[in-house]
Tab-separated table of C-alpha atoms in Angstrom:
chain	number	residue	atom	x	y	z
A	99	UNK	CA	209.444	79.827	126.959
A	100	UNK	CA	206.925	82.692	127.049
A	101	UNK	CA	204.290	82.461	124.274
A	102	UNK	CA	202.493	86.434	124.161
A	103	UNK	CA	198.943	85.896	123.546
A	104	UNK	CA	196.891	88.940	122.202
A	105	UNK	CA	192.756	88.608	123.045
A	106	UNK	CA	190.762	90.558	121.024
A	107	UNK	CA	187.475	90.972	122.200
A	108	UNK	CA	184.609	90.100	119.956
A	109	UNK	CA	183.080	92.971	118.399
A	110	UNK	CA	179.410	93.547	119.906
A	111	UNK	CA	176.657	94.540	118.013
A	112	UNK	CA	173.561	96.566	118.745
A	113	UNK	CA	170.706	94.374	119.529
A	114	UNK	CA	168.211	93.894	116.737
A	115	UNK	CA	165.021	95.165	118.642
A	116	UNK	CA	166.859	98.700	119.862
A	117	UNK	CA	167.269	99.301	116.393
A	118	UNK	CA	163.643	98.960	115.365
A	119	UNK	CA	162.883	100.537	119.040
A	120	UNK	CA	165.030	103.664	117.987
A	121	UNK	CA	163.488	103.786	114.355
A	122	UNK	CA	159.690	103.566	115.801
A	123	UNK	CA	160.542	106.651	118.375
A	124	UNK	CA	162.308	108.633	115.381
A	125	UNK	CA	159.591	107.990	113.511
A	126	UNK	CA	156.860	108.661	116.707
A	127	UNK	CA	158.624	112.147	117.327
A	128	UNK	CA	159.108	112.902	113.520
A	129	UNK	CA	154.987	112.670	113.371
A	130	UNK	CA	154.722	115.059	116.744
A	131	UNK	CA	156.500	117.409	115.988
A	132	UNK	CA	155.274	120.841	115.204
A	133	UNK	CA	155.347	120.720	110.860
A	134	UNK	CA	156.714	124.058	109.723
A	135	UNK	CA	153.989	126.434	108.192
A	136	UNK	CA	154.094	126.720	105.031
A	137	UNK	CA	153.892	130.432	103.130
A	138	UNK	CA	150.335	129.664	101.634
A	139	UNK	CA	148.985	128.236	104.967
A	140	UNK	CA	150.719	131.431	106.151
A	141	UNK	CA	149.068	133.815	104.303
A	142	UNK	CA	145.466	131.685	104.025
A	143	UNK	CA	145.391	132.281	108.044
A	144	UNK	CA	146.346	135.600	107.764
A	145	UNK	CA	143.629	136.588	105.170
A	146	UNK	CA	140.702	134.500	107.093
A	147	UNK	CA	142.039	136.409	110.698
A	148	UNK	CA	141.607	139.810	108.537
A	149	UNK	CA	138.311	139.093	107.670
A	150	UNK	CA	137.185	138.254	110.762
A	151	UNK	CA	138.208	141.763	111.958
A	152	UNK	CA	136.546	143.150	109.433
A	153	UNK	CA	133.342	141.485	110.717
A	154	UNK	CA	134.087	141.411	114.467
A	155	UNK	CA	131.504	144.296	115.359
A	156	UNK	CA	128.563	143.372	112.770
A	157	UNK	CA	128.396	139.649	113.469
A	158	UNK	CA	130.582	138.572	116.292
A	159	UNK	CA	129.283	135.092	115.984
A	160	UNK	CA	130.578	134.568	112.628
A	161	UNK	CA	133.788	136.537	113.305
A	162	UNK	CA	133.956	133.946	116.650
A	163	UNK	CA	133.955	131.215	113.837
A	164	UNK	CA	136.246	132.673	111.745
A	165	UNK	CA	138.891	132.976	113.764
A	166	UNK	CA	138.148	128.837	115.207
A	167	UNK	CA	138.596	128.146	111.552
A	168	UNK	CA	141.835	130.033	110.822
A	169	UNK	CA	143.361	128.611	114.470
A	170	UNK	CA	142.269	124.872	113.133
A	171	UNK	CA	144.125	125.460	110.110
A	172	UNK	CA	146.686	126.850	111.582
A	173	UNK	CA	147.136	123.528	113.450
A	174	UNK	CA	147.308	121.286	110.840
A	175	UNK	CA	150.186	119.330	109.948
A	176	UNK	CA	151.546	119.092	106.469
């Protein structure tokens, strides 16, 4: 007598620390990523980089920090 036997495999589950692993690098490359610009930052750099032209043949110097200013700004994340 032949008795058919059917093995089902235990179902394996994702060990607990990759989980958190994955969620700290999500959240790692979430924080270093480039943050879109908003439309006020947008224009606030734009108007700051104007001025500075405006100024860039009187006082260089203060043009020179100007446009350090609007390139800081620029950089910031949201």
């Amino acid at each position: 007598m032949y008795v058919e036997v059917q093995s089902v495999a235990p179902a394996q589950e994702t060990p607990r620390g990759s989980l958190i692993a994955a969620e700290l690098f999500a959240r790692l490359m979430k924080r270093l990523s480039p943050q879109p610009h908003t439309p006020e930052r947008v224009h606030d750099v734009a108007m700051v980089r104007e001025l500075a032209h405006q100024v860039e043949n009187t006082d260089p110097g203060f043009a020179a920090d100007l446009f350090a200013a609007a390139a800081r700004h620029e950089g910031l994340g949201d």
